[in-house]
CSV table of C-alpha atoms and ligand atoms in Angstrom, one decimal:
chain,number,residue,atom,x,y,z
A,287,UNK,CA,0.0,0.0,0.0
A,288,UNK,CA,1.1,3.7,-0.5
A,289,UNK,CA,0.3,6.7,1.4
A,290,UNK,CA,1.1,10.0,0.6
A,291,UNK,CA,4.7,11.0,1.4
A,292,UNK,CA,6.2,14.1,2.3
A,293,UNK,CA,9.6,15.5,2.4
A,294,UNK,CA,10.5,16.3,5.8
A,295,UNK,CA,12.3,19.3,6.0
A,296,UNK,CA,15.8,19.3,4.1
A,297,UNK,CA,16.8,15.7,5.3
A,298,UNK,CA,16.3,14.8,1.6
A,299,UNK,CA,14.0,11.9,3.2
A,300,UNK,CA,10.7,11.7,2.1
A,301,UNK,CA,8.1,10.3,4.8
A,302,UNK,CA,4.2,9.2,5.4
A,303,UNK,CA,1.5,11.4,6.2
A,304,UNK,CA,0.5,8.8,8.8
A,305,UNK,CA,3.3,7.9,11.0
A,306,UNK,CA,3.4,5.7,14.1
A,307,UNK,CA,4.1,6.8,17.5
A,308,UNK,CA,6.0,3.9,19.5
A,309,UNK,CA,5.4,5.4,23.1
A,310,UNK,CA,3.1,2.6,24.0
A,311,UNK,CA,5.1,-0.1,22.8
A,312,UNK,CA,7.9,0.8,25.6
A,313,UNK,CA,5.5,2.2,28.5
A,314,UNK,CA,3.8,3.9,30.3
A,315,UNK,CA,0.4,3.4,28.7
A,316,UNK,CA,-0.5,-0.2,30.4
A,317,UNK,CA,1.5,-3.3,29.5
A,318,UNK,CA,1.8,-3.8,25.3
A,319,UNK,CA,3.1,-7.8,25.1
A,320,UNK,CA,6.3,-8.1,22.7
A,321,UNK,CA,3.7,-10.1,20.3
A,322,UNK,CA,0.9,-7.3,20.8
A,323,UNK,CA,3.7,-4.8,19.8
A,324,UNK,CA,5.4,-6.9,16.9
A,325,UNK,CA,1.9,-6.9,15.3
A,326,UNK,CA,1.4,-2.6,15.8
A,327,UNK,CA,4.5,-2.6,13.9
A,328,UNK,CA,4.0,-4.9,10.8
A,329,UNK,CA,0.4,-3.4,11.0
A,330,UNK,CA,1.9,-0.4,10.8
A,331,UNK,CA,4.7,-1.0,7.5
A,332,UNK,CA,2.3,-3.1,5.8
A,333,UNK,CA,-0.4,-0.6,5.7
A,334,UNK,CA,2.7,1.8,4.2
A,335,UNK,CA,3.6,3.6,7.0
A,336,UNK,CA,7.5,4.9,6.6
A,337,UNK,CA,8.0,7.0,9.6
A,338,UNK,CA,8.0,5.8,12.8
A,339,UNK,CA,8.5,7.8,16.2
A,340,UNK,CA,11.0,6.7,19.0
A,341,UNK,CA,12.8,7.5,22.0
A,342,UNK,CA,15.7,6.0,23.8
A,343,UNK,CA,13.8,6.2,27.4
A,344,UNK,CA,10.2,4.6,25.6
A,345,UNK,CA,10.4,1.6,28.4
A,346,UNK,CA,14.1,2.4,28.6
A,347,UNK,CA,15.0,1.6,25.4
A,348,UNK,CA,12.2,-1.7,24.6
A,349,UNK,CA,10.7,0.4,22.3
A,350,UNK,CA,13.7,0.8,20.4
A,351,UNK,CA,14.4,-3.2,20.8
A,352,UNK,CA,11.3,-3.8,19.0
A,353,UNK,CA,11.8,-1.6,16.4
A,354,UNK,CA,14.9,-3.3,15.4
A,355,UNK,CA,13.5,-6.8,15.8
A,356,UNK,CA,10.3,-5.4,13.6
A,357,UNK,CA,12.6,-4.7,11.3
A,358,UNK,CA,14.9,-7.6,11.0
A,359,UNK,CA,12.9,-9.3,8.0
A,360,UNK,CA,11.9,-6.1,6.0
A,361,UNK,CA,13.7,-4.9,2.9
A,362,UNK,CA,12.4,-1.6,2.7
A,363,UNK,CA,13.7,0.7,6.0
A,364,UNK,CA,11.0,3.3,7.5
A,365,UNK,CA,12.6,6.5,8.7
A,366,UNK,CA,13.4,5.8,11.9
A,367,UNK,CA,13.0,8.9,14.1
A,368,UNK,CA,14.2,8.6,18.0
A,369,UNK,CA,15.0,11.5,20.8
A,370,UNK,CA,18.1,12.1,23.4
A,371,UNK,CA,17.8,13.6,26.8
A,372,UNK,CA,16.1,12.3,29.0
A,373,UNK,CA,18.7,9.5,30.8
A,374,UNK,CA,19.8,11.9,32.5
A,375,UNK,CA,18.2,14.4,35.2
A,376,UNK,CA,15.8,15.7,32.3
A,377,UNK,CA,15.4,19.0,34.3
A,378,UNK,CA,18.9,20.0,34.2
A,379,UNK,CA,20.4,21.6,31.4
A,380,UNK,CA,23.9,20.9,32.6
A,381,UNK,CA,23.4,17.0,31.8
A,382,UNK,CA,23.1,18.0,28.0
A,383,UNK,CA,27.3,17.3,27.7
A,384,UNK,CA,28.8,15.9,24.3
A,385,UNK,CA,29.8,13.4,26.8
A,386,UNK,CA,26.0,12.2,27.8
A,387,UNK,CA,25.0,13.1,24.1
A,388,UNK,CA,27.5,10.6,22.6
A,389,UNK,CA,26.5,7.6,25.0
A,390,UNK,CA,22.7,8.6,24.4
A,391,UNK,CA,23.0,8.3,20.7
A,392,UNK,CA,25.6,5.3,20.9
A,393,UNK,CA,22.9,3.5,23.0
A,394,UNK,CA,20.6,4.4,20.4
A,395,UNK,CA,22.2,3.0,18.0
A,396,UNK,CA,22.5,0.4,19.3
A,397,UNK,CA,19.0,-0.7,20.1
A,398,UNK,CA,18.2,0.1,16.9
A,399,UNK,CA,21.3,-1.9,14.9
A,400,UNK,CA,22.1,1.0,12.7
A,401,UNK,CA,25.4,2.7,12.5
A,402,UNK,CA,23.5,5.7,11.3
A,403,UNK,CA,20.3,7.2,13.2
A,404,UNK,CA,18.1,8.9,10.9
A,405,UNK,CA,17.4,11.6,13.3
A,406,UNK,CA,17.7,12.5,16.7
A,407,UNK,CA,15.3,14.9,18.6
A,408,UNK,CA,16.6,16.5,21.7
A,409,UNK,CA,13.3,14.8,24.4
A,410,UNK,CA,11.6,18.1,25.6
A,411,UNK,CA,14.8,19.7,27.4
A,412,UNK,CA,15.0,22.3,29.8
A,413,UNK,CA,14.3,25.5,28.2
A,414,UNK,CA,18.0,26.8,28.4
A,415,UNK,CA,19.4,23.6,25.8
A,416,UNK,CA,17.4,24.9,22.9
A,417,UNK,CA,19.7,28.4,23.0
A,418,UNK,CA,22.7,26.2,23.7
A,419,UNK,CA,24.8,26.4,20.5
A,420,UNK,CA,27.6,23.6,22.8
A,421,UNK,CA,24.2,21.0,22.1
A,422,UNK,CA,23.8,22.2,18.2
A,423,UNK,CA,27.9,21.8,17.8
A,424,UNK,CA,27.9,18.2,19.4
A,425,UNK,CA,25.1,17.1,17.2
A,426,UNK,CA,26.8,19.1,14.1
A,427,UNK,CA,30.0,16.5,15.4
A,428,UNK,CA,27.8,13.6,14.9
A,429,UNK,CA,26.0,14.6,11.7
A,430,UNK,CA,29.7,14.4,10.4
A,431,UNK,CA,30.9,11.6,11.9
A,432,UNK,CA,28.0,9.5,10.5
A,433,UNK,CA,26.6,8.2,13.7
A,434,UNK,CA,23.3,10.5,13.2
A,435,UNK,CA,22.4,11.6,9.4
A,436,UNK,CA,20.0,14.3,11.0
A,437,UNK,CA,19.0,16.5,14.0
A,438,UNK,CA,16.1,18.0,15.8
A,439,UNK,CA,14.1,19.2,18.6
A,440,UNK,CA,10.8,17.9,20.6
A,441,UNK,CA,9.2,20.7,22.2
A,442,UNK,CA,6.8,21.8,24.8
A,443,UNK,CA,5.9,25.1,23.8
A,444,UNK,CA,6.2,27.2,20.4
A,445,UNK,CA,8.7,29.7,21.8
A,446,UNK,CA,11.1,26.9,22.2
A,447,UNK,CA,10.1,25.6,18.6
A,448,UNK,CA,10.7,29.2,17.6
A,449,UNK,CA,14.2,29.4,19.5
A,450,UNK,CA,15.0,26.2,18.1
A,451,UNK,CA,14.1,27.6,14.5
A,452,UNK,CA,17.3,30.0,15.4
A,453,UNK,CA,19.6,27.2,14.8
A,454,UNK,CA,19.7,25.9,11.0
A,455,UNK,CA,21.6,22.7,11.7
A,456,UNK,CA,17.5,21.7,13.0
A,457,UNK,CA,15.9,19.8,10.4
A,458,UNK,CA,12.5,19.1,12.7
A,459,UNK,CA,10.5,20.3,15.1
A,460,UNK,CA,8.0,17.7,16.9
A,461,UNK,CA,5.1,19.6,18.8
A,462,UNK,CA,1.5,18.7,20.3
A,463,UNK,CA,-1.0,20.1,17.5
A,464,UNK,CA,-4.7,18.6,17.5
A,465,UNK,CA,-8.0,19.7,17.2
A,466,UNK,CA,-7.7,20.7,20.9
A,467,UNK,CA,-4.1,22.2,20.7
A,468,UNK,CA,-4.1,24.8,18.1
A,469,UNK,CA,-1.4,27.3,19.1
A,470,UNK,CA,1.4,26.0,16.8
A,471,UNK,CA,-0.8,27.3,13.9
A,472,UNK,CA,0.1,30.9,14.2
A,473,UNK,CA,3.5,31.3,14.0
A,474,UNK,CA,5.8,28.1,14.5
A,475,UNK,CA,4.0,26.3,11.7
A,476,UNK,CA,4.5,29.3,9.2
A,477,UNK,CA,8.2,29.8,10.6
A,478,UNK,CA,9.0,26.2,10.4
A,479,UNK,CA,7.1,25.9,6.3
A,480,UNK,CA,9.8,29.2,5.5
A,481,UNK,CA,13.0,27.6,7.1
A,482,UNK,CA,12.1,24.3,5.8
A,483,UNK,CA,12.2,22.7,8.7
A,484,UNK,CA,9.6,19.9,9.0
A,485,UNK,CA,7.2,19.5,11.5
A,486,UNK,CA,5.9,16.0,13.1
A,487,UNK,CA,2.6,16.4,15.1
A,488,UNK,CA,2.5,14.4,18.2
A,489,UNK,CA,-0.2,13.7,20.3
A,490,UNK,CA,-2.6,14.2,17.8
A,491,UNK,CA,-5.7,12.5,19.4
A,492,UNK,CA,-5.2,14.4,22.7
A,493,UNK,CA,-3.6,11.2,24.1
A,494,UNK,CA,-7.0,9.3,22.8
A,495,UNK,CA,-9.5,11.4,23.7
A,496,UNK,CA,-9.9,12.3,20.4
A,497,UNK,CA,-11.3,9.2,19.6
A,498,UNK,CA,-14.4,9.7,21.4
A,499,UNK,CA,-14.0,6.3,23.5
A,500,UNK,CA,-14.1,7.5,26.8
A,501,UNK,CA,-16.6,8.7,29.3
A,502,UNK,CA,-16.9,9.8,32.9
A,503,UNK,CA,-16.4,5.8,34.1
A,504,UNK,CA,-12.9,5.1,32.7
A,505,UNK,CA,-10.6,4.2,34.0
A,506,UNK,CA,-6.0,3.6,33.3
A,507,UNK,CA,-4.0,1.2,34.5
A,508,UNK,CA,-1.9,2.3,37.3
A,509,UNK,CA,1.0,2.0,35.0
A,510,UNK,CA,-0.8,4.5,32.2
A,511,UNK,CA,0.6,7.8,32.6
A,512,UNK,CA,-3.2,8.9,32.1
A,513,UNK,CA,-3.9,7.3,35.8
A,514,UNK,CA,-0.3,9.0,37.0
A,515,UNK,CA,0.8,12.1,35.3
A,516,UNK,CA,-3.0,13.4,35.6
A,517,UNK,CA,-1.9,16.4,37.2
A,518,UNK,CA,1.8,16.1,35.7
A,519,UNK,CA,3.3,14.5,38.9
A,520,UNK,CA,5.8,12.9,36.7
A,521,UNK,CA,6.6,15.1,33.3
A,522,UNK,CA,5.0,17.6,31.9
A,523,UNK,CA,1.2,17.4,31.9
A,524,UNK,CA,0.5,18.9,28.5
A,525,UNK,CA,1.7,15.6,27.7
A,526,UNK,CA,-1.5,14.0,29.1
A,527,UNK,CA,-4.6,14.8,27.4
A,528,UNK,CA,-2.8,17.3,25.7
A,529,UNK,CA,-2.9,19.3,28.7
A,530,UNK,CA,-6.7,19.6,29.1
A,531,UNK,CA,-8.8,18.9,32.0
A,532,UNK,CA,-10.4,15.2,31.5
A,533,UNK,CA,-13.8,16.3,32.4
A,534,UNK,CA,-13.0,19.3,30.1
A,535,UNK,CA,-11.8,16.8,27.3
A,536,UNK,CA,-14.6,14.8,27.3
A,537,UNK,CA,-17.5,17.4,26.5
A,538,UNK,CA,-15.1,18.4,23.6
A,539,UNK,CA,-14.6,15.2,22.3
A,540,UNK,CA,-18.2,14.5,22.2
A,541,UNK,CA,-18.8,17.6,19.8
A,542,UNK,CA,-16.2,16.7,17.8
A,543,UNK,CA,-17.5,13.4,17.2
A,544,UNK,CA,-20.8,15.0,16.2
A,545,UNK,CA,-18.4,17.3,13.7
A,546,UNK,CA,-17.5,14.2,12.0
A,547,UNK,CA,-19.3,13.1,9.4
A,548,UNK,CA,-20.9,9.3,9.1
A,549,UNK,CA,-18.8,6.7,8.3
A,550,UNK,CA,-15.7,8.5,9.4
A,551,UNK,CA,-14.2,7.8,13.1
A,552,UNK,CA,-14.0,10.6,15.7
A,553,UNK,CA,-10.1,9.7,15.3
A,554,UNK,CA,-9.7,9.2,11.4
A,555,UNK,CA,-11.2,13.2,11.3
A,556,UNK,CA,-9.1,14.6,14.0
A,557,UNK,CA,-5.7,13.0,12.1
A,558,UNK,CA,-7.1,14.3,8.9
A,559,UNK,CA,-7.4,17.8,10.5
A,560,UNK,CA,-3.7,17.7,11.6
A,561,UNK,CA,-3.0,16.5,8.1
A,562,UNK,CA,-4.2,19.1,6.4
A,563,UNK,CA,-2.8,22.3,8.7
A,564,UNK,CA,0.4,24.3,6.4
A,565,UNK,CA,3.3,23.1,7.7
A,566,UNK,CA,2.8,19.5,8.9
A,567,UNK,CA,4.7,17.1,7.2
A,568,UNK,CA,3.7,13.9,9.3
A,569,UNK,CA,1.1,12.7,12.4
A,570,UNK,CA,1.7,10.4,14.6
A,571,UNK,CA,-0.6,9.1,16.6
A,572,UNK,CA,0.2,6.2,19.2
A,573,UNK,CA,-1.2,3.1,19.0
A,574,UNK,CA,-1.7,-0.3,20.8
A,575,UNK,CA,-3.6,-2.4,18.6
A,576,UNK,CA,-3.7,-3.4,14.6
A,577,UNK,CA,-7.2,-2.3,14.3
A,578,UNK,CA,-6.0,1.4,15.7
A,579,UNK,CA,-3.0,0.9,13.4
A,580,UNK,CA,-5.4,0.5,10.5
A,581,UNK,CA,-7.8,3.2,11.4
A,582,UNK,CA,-5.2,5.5,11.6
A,583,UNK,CA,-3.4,5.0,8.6
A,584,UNK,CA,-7.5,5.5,6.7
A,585,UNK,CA,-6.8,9.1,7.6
A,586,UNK,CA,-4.3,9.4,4.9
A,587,UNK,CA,-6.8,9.1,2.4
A,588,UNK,CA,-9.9,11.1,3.6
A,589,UNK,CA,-10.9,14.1,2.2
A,590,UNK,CA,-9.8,17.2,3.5
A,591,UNK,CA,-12.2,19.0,6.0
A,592,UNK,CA,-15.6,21.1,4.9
A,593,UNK,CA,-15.7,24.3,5.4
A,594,UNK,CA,-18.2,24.2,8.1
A,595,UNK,CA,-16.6,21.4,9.6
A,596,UNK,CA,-13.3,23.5,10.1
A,597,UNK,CA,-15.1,27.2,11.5
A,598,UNK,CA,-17.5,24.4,13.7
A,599,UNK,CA,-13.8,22.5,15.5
A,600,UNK,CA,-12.5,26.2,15.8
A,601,UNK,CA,-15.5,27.2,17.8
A,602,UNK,CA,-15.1,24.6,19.9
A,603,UNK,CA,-11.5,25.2,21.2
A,604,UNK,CA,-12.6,28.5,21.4
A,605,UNK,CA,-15.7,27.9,23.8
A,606,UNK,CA,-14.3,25.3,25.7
A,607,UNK,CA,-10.6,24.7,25.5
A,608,UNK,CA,-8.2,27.8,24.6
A,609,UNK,CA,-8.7,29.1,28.1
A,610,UNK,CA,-7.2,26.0,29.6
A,611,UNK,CA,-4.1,25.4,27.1
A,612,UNK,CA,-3.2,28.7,24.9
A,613,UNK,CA,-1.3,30.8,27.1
A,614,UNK,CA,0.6,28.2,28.7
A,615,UNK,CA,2.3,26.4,25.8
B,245,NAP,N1,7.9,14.5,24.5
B,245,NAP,C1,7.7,13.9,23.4
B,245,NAP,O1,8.5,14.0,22.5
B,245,NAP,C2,6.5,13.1,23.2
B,245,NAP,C3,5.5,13.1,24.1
B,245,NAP,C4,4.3,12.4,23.8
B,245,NAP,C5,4.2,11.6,22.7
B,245,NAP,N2,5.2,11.6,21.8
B,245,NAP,C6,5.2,10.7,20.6
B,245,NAP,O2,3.9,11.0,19.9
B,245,NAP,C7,3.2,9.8,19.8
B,245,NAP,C8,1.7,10.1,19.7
B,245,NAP,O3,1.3,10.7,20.9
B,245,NAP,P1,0.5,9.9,22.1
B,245,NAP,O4,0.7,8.4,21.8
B,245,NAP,O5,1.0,10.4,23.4
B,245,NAP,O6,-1.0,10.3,22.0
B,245,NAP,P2,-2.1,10.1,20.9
B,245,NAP,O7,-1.5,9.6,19.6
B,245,NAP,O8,-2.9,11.3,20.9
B,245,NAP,O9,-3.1,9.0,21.5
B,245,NAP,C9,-2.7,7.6,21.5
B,245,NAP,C10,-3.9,6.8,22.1
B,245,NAP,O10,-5.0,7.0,21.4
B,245,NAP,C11,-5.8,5.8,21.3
B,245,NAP,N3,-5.9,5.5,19.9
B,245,NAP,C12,-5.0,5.6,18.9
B,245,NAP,N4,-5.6,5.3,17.7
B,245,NAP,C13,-6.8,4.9,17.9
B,245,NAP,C14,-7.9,4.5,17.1
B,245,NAP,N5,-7.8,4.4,15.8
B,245,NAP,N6,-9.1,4.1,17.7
B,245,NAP,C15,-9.2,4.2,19.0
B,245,NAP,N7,-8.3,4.6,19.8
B,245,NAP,C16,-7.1,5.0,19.3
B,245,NAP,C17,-5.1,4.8,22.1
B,245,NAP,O11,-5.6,4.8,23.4
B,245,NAP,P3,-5.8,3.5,24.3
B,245,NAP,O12,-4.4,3.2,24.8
B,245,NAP,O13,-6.7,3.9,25.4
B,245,NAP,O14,-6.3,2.4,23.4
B,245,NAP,C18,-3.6,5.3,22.0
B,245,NAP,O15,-2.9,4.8,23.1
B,245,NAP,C19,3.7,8.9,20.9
B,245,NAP,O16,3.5,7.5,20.7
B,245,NAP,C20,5.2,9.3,20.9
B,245,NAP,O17,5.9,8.6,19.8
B,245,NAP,C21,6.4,12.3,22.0
């Protein structure tokens, strides 16, 4: 199968519109059996996915593991995306060293079995690393020695996308953008489209609340950082339902899901939303299952959004969700 492919940014790669986020096949979303996650990913390749999204700390490196097993058999590659940065004490900019840099990306490396990384994203650092040009010459260091081909940032907020943006070795910028998280559209999307710099949408279901499954009466497994990191008690908690209250989240959802037109899931029209916004080379939603895997991808190929449908989502985050998440990232 093909899906449409885009170039993202000026690594000369070319990637899907539909990517695959691996967060759930490390942890912290509920246990994912190496089987369960084996079949994500050849869900995933076969439907003609060609990006997939990593990190070394995803289950402290298992996500990376299966990745490299996944691919084992395959003679076509995806681009491999992973991050950096978080081994350390993620809140301290002083653990960004060449020294901690280089074993990160050797680690990498080698949970992935590649001598070259396709691309490295600093993990949501302090705010301080993104102005650190020490960081951008270590990473240049490594773009020439061949152990990564490429470089960029995952951010919290669009001023560190825009600082980022400062430094043209940065060939990506990964930020939350969904229906519910629209701030990225005003300026880092339109800075990022000029520099040509490309930008991979994460958290694009508002951590699967997008999807319109959930009501008042879930509940996540004590190991699912939407059970722990509710109220960001362990990273940040625009991570977690993209930052918006559940209770808030779920009266949202619910009109979005009445947005969407028959025969189209909740979650298929909030990907094809991200899909469509100037700038956005690839989403990539999580996912835990083949049949999410599948639904996914069917984004790829919807038409794009009415109209009415877009001024009727906008309303939305304005009535019910900019107040909780625009100012703050
Ligand atoms: N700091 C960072 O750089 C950072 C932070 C967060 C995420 N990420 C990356 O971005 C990726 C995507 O973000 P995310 O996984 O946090 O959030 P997400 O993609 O918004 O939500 C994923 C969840 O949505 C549900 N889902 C997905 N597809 C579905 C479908 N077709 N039908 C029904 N439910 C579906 C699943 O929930 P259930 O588990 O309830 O089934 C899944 O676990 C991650 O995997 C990771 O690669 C990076």
């Amino acid at each position: 199968m093909s899906i449409e492919q885009r170039p993202l940014g000026r690594t000369g790669a070319d990637v899907s519109v539909v990517g695959l986020g691996t967060w759930q096949l490390g942890g912290d979303w509920g246990d994912v059996s190496s089987e369960g996650a084996a079949g994500v990913l050849d869900a995933a390749l076969d439907a003609g996915v060609t990006l997939l999204d990593t990190a070394d700390v995803y289950g402290d490196g298992r996500s990376e593991e299966r990745i490299r097993q996944a691919l084992v058999t395959r003679a076509q590659r995806p681009f491999v995306a992973t991050k950096a940065g978080r081994r350390a004490d993620p809140f301290v900019a002083e653990t960004y060293t060449p020294e901690n840099l280089r074993a990160w990306v050797d680690r990498s490396r080698r949970n992935l079995g590649v001598d070259t990384l396709d691309l490295v994203q600093l993990h949501c650092p302090p705010p301080p690393v993104y102005s650190d040009q020490r960081v951008y010459d270590t990473l240049d260091a490594f773009v020439a020695d061949g152990s990564i081909a490429a470089y960029g940032v995952s951010v919290e907020t669009v001023a560190e996308g825009l600082t980022a943006l400062e430094h043209e070795g940065v060939q990506s910028i990964q930020v939350i953008l969904n229906v519910l998280r629209r701030k990225p559209l005003e300026e880092l999307l339109p800075a990022a489209a000029k520099a040509q710099v490309g930008i991979l949408a994460r958290v694009p279901l508002a951590s699967g609340l997008l999807t319109g499954k959930y009501d008042e009466s879930t509940t996540f497994a004590a190991d699912d950082h939407r059970n722990f990191n509710r109220n960001g008690e362990a990273f940040d908690v625009g991570e977690t339902f993209s930052g918006v209250p559940y209770d808030v989240g779920l009266a949202a959802a619910r009109e979005v899901a009445e947005i969407a037109p028959e025969g189209v899931t909740t979650a298929a029209f909030a990907l094809r939303w991200v899909i469509d916004q100037p700038g956005v080379t690839s989403v990539i939603p999580g996912a835990r299952s083949v049949e999410q895997v599948r639904g996914n991808v069917a984004a790829a190929t919807l038409a794009p959004l009415t109209t009415d449908q877009l001024t009727a989502l906008e309303r939305v985050y304005d009535e019910r969700i900019r107040a909780h998440v625009h100012d703050r990232w």
